[in-house]
Coordinates of N, CA and C in Angstrom, one line a residue:
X1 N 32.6 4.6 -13.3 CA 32.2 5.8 -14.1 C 32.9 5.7 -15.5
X2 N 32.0 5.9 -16.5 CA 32.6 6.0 -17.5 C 33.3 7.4 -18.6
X3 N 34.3 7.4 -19.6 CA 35.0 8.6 -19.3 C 33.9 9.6 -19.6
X4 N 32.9 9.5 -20.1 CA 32.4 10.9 -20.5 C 31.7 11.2 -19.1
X5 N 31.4 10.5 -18.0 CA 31.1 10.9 -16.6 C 31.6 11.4 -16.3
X6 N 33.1 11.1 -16.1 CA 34.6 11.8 -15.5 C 34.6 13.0 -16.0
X7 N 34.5 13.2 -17.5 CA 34.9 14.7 -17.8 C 33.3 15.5 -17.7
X8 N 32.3 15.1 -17.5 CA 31.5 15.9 -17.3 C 31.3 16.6 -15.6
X9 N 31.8 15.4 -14.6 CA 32.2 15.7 -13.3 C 33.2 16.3 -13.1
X10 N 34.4 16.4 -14.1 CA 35.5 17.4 -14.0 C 34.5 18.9 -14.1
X11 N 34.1 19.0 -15.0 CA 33.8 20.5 -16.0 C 32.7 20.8 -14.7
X12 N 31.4 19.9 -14.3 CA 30.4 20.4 -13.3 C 30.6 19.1 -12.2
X13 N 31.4 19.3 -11.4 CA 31.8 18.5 -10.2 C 29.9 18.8 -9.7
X14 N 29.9 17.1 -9.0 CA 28.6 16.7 -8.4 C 28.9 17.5 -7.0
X15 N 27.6 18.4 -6.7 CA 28.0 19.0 -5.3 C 26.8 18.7 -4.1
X16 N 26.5 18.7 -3.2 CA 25.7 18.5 -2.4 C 24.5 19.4 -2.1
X17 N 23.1 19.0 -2.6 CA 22.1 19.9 -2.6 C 21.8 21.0 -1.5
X18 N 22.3 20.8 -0.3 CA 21.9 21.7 0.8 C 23.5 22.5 0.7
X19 N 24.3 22.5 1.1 CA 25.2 22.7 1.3 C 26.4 23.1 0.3
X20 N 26.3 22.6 -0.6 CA 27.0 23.2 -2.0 C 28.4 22.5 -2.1
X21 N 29.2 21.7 -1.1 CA 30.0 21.0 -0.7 C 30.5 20.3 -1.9
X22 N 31.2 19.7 -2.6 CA 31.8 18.7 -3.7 C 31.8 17.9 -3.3
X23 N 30.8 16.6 -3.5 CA 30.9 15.1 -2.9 C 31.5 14.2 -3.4
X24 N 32.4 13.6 -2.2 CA 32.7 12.9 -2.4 C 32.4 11.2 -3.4
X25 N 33.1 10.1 -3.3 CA 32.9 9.5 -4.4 C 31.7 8.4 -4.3
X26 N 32.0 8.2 -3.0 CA 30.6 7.6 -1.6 C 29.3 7.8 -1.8
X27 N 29.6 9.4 -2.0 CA 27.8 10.2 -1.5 C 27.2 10.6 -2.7
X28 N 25.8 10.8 -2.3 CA 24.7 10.7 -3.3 C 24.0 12.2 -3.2
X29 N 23.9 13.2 -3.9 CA 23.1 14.0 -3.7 C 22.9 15.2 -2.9
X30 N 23.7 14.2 -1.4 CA 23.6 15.0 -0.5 C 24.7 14.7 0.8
X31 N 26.0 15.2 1.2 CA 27.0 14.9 1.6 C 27.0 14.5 3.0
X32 N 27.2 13.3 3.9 CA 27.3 12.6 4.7 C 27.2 13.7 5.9
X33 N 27.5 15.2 6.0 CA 27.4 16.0 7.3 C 25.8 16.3 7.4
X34 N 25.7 16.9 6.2 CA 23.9 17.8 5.7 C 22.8 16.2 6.1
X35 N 23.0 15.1 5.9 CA 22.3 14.1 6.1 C 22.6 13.6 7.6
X36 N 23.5 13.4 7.8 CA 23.1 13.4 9.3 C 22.4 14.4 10.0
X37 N 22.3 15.9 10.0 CA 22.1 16.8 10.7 C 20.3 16.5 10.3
X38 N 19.9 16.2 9.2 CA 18.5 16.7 9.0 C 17.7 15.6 9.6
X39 N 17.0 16.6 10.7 CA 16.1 15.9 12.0 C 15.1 14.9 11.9
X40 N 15.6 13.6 12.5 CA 15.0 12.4 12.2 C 13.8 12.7 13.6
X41 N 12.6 11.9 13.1 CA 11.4 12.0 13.9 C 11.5 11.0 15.2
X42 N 11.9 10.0 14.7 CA 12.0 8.8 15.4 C 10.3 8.2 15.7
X43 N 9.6 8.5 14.9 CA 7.8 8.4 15.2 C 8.3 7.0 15.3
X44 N 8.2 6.1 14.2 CA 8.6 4.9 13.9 C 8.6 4.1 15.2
X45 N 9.2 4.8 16.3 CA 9.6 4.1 17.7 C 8.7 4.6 18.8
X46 N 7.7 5.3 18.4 CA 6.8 5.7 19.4 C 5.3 5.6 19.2
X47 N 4.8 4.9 19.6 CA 3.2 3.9 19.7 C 2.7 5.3 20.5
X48 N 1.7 5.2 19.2 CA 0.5 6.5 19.4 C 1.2 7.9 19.3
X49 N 1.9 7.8 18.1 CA 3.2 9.3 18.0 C 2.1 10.4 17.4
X50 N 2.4 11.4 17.7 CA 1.9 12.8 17.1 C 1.4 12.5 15.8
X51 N 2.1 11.8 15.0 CA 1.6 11.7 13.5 C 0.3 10.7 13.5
X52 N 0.1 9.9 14.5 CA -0.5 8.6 14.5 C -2.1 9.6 15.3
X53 N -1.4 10.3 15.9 CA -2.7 11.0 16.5 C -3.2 12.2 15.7
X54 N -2.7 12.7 15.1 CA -3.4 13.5 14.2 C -4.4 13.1 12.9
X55 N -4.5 11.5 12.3 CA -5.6 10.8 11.9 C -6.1 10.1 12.6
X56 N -6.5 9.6 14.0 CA -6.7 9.2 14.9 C -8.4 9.7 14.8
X57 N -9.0 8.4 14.6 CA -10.7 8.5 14.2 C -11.4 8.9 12.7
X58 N -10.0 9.0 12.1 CA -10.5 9.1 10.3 C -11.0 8.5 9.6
X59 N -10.3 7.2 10.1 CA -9.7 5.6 9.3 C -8.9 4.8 9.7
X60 N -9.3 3.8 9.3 CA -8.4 2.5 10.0 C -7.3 2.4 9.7
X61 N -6.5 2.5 10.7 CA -4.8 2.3 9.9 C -4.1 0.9 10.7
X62 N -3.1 1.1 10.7 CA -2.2 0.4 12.0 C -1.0 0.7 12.4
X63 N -0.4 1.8 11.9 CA 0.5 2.6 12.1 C 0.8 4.0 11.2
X64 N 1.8 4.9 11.6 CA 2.3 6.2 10.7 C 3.2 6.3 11.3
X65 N 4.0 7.2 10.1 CA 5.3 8.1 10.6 C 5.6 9.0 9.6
X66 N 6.2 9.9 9.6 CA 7.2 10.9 9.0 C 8.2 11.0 9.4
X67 N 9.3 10.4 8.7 CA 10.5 10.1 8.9 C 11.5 11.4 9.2
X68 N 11.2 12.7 8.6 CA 11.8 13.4 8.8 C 11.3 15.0 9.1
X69 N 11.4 15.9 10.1 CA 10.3 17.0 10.4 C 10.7 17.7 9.0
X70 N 9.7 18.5 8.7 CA 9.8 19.5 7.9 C 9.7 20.8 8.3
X71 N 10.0 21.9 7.8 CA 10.1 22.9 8.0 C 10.2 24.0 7.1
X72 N 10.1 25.3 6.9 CA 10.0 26.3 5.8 C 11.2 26.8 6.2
X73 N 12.1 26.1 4.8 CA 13.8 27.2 5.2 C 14.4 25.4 5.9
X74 N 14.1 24.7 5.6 CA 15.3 23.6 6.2 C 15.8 22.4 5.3
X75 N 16.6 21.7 5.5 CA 17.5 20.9 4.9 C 16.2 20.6 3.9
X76 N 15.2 19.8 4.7 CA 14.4 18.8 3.7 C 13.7 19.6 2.8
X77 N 13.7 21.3 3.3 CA 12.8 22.1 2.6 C 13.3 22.3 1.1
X78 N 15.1 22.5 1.2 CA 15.9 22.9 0.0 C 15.6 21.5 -0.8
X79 N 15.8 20.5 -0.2 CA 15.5 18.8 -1.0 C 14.5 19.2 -2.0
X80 N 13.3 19.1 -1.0 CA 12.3 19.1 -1.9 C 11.7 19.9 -2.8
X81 N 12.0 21.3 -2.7 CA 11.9 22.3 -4.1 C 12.8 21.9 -5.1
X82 N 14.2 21.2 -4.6 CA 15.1 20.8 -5.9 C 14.5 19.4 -6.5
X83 N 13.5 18.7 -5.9 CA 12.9 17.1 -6.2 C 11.9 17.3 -7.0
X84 N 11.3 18.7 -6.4 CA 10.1 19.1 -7.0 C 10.0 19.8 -8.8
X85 N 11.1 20.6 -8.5 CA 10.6 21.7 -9.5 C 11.7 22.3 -10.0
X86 N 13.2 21.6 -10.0 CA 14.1 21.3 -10.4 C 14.3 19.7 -11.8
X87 N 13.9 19.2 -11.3 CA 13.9 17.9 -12.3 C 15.1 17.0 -11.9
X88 N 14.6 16.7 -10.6 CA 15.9 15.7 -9.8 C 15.2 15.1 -9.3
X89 N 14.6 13.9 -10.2 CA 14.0 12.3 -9.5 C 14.9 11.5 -8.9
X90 N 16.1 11.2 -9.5 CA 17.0 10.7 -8.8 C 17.3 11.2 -7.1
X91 N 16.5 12.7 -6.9 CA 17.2 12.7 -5.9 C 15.4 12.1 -4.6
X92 N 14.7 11.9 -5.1 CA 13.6 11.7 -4.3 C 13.7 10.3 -4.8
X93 N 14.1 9.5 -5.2 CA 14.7 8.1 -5.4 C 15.8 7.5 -4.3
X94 N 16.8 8.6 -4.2 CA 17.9 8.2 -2.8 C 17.3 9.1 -1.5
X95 N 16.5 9.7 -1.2 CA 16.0 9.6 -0.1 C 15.1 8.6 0.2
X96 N 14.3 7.8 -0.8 CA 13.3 6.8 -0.4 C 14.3 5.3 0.1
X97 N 15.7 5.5 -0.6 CA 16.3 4.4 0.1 C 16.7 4.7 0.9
X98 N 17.4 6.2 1.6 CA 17.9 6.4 3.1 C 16.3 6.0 3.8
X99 N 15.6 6.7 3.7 CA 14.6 6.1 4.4 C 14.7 4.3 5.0
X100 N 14.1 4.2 3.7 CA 14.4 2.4 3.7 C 15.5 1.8 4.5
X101 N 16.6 2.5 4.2 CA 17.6 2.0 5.2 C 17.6 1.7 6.9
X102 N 17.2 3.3 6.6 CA 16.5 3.4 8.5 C 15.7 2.9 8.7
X103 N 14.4 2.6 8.4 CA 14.2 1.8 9.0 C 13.3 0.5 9.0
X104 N 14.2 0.0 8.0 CA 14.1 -1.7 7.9 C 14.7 -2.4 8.7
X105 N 15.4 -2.0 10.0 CA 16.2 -2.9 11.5 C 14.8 -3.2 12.3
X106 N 14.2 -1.6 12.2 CA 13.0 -1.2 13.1 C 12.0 -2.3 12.9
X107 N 11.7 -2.9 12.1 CA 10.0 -3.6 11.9 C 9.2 -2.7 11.1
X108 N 9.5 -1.5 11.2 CA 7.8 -1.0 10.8 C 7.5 -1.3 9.2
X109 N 8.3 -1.3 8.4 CA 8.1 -2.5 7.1 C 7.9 -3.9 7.6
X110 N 8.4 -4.5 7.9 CA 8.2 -6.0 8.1 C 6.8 -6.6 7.7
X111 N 5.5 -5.8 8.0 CA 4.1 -6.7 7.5 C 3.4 -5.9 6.0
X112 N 4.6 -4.9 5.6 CA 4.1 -4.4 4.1 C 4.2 -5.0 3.0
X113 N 2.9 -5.6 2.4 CA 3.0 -6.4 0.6 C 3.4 -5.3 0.0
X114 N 2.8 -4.2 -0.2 CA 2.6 -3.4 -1.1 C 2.9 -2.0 -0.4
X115 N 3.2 -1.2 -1.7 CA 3.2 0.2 -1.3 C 2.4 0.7 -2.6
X116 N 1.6 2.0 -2.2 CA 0.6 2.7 -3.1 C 1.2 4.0 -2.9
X117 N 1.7 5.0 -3.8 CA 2.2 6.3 -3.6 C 1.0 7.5 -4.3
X118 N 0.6 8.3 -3.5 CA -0.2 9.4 -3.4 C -0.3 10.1 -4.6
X119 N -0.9 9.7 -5.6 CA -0.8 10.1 -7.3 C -1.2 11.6 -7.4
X120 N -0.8 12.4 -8.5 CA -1.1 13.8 -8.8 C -2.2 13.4 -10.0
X121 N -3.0 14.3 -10.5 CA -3.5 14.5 -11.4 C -2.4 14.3 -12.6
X122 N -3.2 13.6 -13.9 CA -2.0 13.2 -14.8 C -2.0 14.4 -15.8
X123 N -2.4 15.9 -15.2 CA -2.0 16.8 -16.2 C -1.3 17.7 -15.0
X124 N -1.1 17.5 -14.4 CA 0.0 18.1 -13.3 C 1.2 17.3 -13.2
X125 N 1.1 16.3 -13.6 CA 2.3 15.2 -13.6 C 3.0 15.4 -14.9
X126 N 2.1 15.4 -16.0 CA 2.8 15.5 -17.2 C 3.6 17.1 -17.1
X127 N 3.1 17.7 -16.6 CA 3.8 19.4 -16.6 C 5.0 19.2 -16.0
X128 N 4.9 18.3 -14.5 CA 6.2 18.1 -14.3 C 7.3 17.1 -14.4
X129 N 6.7 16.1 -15.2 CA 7.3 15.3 -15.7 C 7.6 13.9 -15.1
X130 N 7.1 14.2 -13.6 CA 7.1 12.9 -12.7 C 6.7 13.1 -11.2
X131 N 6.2 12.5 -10.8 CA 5.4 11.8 -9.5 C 6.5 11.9 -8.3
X132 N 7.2 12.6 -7.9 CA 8.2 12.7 -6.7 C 7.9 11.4 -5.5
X133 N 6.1 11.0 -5.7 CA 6.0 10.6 -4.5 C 6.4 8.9 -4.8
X134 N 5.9 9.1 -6.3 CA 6.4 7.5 -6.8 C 7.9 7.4 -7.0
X135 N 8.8 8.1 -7.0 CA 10.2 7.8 -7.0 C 10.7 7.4 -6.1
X136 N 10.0 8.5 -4.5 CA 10.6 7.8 -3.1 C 10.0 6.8 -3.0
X137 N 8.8 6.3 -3.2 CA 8.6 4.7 -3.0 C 9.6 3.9 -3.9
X138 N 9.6 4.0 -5.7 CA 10.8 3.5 -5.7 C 12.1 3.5 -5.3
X139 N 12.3 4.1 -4.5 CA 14.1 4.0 -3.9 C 13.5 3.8 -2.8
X140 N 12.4 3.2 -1.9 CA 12.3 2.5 -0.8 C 12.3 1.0 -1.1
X141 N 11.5 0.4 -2.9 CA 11.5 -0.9 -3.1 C 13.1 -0.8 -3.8
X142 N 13.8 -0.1 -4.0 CA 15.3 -0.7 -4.3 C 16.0 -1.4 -3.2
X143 N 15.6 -0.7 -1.9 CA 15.4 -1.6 -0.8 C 15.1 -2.7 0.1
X144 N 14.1 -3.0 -0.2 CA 13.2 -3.5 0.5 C 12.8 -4.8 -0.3
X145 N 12.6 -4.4 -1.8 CA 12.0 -5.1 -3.0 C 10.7 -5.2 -2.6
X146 N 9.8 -4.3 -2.0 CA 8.4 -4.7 -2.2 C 8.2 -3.6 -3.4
X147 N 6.8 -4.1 -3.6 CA 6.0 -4.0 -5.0 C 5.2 -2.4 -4.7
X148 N 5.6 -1.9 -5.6 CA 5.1 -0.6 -6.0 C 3.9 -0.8 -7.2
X149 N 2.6 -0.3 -6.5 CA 1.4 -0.6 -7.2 C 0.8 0.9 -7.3
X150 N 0.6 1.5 -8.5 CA -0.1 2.8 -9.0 C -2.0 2.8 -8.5
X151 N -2.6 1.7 -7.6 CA -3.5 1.1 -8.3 C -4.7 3.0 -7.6
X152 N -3.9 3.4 -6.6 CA -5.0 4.8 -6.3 C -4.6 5.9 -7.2
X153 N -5.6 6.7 -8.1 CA -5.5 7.5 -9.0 C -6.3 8.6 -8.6
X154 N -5.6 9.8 -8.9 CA -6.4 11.1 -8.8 C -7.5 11.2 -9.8
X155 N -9.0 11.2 -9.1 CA -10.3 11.6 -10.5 C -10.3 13.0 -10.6
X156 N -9.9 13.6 -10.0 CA -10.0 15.2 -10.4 C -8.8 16.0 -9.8
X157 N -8.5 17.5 -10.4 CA -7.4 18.0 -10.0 C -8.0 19.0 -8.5
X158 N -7.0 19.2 -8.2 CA -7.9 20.1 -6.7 C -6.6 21.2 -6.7
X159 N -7.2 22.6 -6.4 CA -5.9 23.6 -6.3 C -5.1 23.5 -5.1
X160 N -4.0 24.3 -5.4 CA -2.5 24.6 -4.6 C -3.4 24.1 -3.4
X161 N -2.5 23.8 -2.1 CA -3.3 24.4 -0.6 C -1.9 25.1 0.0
X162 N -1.1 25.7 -0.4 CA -0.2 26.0 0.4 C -1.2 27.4 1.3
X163 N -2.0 28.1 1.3 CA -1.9 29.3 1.7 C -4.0 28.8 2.8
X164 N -4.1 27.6 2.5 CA -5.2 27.1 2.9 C -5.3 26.8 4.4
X165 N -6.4 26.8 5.1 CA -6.8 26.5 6.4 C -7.1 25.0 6.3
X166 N -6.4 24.2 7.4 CA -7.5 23.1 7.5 C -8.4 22.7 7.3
X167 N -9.5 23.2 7.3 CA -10.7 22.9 6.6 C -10.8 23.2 5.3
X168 N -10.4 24.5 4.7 CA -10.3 24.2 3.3 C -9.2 23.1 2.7
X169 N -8.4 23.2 3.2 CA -7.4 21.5 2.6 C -8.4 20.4 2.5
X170 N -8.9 19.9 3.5 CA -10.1 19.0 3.5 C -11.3 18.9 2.5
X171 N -11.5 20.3 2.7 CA -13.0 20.3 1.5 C -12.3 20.5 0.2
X172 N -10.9 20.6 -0.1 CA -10.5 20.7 -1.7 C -9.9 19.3 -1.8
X173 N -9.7 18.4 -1.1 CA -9.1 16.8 -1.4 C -10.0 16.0 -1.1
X174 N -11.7 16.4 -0.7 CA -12.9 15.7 -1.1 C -12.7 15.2 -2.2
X175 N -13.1 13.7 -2.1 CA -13.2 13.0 -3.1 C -12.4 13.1 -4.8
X176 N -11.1 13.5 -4.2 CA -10.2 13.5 -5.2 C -9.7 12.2 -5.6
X177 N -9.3 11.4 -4.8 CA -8.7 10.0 -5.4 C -10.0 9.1 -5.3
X178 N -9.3 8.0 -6.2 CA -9.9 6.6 -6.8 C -9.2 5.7 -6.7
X179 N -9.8 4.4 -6.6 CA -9.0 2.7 -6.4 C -9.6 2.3 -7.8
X180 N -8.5 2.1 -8.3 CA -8.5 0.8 -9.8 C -8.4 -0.3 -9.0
X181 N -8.7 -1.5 -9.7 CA -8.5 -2.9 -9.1 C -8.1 -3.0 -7.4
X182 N -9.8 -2.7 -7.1 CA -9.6 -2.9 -5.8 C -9.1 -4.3 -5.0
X183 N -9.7 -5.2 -5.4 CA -9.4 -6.5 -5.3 C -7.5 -7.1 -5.2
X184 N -6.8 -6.2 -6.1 CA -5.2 -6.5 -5.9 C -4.8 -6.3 -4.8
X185 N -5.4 -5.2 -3.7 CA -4.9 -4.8 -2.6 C -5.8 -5.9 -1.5
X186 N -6.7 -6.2 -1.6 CA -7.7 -7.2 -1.2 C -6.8 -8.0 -0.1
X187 N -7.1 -7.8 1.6 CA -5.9 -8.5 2.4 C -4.8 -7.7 2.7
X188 N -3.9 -7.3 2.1 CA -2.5 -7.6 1.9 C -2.4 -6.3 3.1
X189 N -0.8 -6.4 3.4 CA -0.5 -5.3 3.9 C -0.5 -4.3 3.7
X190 N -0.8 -2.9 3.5 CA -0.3 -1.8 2.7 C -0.3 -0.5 2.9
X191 N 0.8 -0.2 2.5 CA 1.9 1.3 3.0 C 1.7 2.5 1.8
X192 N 0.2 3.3 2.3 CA 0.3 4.8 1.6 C 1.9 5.7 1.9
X193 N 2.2 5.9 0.7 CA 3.5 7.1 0.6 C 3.1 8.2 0.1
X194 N 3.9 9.6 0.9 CA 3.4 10.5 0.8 C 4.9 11.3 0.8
X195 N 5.1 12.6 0.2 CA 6.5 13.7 0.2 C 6.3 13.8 1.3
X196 N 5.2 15.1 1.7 CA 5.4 15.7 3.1 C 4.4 15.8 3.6
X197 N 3.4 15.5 5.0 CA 2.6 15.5 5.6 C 2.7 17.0 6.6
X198 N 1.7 18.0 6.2 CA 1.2 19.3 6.6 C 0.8 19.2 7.5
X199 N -0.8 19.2 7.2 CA -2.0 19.0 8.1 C -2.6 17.9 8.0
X200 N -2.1 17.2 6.7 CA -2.6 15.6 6.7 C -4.2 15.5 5.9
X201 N -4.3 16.4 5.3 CA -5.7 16.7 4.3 C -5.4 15.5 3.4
X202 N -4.2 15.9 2.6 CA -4.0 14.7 0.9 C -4.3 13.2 2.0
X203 N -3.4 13.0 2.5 CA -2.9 11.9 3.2 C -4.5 11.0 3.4
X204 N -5.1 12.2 4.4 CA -6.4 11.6 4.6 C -7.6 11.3 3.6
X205 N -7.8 12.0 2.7 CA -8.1 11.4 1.4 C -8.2 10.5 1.0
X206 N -6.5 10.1 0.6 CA -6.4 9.1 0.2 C -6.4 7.6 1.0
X207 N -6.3 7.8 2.3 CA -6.6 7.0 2.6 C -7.7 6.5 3.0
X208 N -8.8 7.3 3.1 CA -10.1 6.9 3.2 C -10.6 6.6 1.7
X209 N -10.2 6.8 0.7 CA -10.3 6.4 -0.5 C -9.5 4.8 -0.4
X210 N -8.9 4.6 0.0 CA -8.2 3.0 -0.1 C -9.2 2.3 1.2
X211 N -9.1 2.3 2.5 CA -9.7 1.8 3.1 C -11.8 1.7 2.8
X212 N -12.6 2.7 2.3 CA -13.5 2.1 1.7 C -13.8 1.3 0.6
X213 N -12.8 1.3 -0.3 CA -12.8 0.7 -1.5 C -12.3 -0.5 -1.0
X214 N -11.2 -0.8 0.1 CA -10.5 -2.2 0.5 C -10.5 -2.2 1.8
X215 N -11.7 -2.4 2.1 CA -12.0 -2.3 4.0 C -11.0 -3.4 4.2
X216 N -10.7 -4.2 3.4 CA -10.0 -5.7 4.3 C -8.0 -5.7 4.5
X217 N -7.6 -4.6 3.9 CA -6.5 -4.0 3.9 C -6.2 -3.9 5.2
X218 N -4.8 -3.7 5.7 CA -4.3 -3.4 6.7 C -3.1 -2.3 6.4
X219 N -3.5 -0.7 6.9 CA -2.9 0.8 6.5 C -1.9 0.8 6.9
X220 N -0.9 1.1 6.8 CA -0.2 1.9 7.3 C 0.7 2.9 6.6
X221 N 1.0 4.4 7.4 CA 1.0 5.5 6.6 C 2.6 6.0 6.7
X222 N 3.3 6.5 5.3 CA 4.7 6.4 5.4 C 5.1 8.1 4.8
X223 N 5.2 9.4 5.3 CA 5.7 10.3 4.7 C 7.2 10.8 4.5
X224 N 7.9 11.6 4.0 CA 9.6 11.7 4.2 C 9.9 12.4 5.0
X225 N 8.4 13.6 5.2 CA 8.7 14.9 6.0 C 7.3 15.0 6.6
X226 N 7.5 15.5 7.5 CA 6.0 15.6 8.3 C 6.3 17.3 9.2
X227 N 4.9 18.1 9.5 CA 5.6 19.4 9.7 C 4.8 19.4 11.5
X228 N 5.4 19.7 12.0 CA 4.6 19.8 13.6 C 5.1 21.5 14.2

């Protein structure tokens, strides 16, 4: 660290987003207790998991997970309002490599070329300055080094769904995304990324927007948080 780091870490010591803790020199963001505790899914290890079954007849995939449950009021919840709407890419950057970390032993990366991350409309993106969902993909390829490709784009904006029923989530992410250069994905393996999987409206969307534009693709679906 260089001195003007030191003395700006003196004056506002780096503290741990859930917990408020002073981290140590090690940790990133989020301090080695608060990360362990925030509940891993373990989908990744389970053929035909809850997550795998709830798009089950949508679209062709070959696997899912959500790496981490979510919840209203929980570790991943505080994360993601501060990733969100705070202005802390960096920190939706080092969860896509804790991700990565976990679980690159497992296989379930092992047949991914590519990863495509879940695009916002680019006047909701410019408002907030950045794509959360493309950060955690890149701090999974800081890992991994696979190739992060923008090539699915939102054609229209679609409102909030927090306060929405399942079927309205569905009928408001109608035909919201688009495939640029279909052909780059053409074959290859490839891993839709997503923040947090709800009901799985966005998710499904967009994947039925990549699988008809690139029927010859092989899916598979990667969230940070998934809510059951």
């Amino acid at each position: 660290m260089n001195a003007l780091g030191s003395i700006l870490e003196f004056i506002f010591p780096r503290q741990c987003h859930i917990c408020g803790v002073t981290l140590g020199d090690t940790e990133r963001y989020i301090c080695a207790t608060c990360l362990s505790r925030m509940p891993r899914t373990l989908f990744h290890r389970q053929p035909d998991n809850a997550m795998e079954q709830r798009f089950m007849g949508q679209f062709p995939y070959r696997q899912a997970t959500g790496h981490f449950f979510y919840s209203r009021g929980s570790e991943l919840a505080v994360l993601m309002h501060d990733l969100k709407y705070h202005r802390f890419p960096g920190l939706a950057r080092y969860l896509g490599e804790v991700v990565a970390t976990e679980l690159l032993p497992t296989g379930f990366l092992s047949d991914i070329d590519v990863m495509v991350p879940v695009p916002m409309h680019p006047l909701k993106q410019a408002r907030r300055g950045y794509n959360q969902t493309i950060e955690i993909a890149r701090g999974i390829s800081r890992v991994t080094s696979i190739e992060v490709a923008q090539n699915l784009h939102a054609v229209k904006s679609h409102r909030t769904q927090t306060s929405m029923t399942l079927e309205q989530r569905l009928k408001n992410t109608q035909g919201v995304f688009g495939v640029r250069r279909p052909d780059e994905l053409d074959g290859k393996g490839v891993l839709l990324i997503d923040d947090v999987c709800t009901t799985g409206a966005t998710l499904s969307a967009a994947a039925t927007a990549l699988t008809e534009a690139c029927p010859n693709i092989e899916l598979s679906l990667l969230t940070l948080g998934v809510t059951f």
